[in-house]
mmCIF file of C-alpha atoms in Angstrom:
data_model
loop_
_atom_site.group_PDB
_atom_site.id
_atom_site.type_symbol
_atom_site.label_atom_id
_atom_site.label_comp_id
_atom_site.label_asym_id
_atom_site.label_seq_id
_atom_site.Cartn_x
_atom_site.Cartn_y
_atom_site.Cartn_z
ATOM 1 C CA MET A 1 16.074 -14.438 11.783
ATOM 2 C CA LEU A 2 12.403 -13.764 12.319
ATOM 3 C CA TYR A 3 10.332 -13.501 9.189
ATOM 4 C CA LYS A 4 7.005 -11.665 9.155
ATOM 5 C CA ASP A 5 4.548 -11.554 6.283
ATOM 6 C CA ILE A 6 3.546 -8.109 5.079
ATOM 7 C CA ASP A 7 0.265 -6.583 6.136
ATOM 8 C CA SER A 8 -2.273 -6.138 3.363
ATOM 9 C CA LYS A 9 -3.133 -2.586 2.379
ATOM 10 C CA GLU A 10 -6.013 -3.621 0.109
ATOM 11 C CA GLN A 11 -8.679 -2.335 2.512
ATOM 12 C CA GLU A 12 -6.943 1.030 2.880
ATOM 13 C CA ILE A 13 -6.549 1.307 -0.909
ATOM 14 C CA HIS A 14 -10.218 0.481 -1.448
ATOM 15 C CA GLN A 15 -11.252 3.031 1.181
ATOM 16 C CA LEU A 16 -9.182 5.787 -0.442
ATOM 17 C CA LYS A 17 -10.649 4.995 -3.878
ATOM 18 C CA THR A 18 -14.138 5.219 -2.380
ATOM 19 C CA LEU A 19 -13.311 8.587 -0.814
ATOM 20 C CA ILE A 20 -12.136 9.910 -4.187
ATOM 21 C CA LEU A 21 -15.449 8.951 -5.772
ATOM 22 C CA ARG A 22 -17.490 10.529 -2.982
ATOM 23 C CA SER A 23 -15.523 13.745 -2.586
ATOM 24 C CA GLN A 24 -16.978 16.901 -4.143
ATOM 25 C CA ASN A 25 -14.021 19.141 -3.303
ATOM 26 C CA PRO A 26 -11.236 19.143 -5.963
ATOM 27 C CA LYS A 27 -8.537 20.039 -3.426
ATOM 28 C CA GLN A 28 -9.630 17.203 -1.176
ATOM 29 C CA LYS A 29 -9.648 14.801 -4.151
ATOM 30 C CA ASN A 30 -6.071 15.770 -4.988
ATOM 31 C CA LEU A 31 -4.961 15.171 -1.409
ATOM 32 C CA ILE A 32 -6.661 11.774 -1.361
ATOM 33 C CA LYS A 33 -5.096 10.873 -4.732
ATOM 34 C CA THR A 34 -1.688 11.796 -3.337
ATOM 35 C CA ASP A 35 -2.271 9.593 -0.295
ATOM 36 C CA LEU A 36 -3.502 6.771 -2.518
ATOM 37 C CA ALA A 37 -0.392 6.970 -4.699
ATOM 38 C CA ARG A 38 1.848 6.842 -1.615
ATOM 39 C CA VAL A 39 0.015 3.851 -0.155
ATOM 40 C CA VAL A 40 0.036 1.945 -3.454
ATOM 41 C CA ASN A 41 3.714 2.669 -4.138
ATOM 42 C CA GLY A 42 4.703 1.770 -0.596
ATOM 43 C CA TYR A 43 2.671 -1.429 -0.680
ATOM 44 C CA GLU A 44 4.213 -2.501 -3.994
ATOM 45 C CA ALA A 45 7.721 -1.787 -2.682
ATOM 46 C CA GLU A 46 6.964 -3.688 0.520
ATOM 47 C CA LYS A 47 5.711 -6.696 -1.477
ATOM 48 C CA ASP A 48 8.844 -6.647 -3.652
ATOM 49 C CA ASN A 49 11.128 -6.421 -0.633
ATOM 50 C CA ALA A 50 9.273 -9.190 1.170
ATOM 51 C CA TYR A 51 9.674 -11.417 -1.880
ATOM 52 C CA TYR A 52 13.437 -10.908 -2.068
ATOM 53 C CA ILE A 53 13.952 -11.191 1.685
ATOM 54 C CA GLY A 54 11.807 -14.310 1.792
ATOM 55 C CA PHE A 55 13.622 -15.802 -1.186
ATOM 56 C CA ARG A 56 17.039 -15.156 0.383
ATOM 57 C CA PHE A 57 16.492 -15.663 4.114
ATOM 58 C CA LYS A 58 13.269 -17.570 4.776
ATOM 59 C CA GLU A 59 14.903 -21.000 4.795
ATOM 60 C CA SER A 60 17.883 -19.971 6.934
#
């Protein structure tokens, strides 16, 4: 089985946080916050899954 480390989303998260601070439009801020929440939640889930997959299958 091939095992691949997850790609970091830290740069994307930082960029979205910066956009929230710079945005003047409330609707745009809400859209960016929604995107940020999706990226953060997906990244956390991906890290959790990678941990369990790595723990179970990495040595096989």
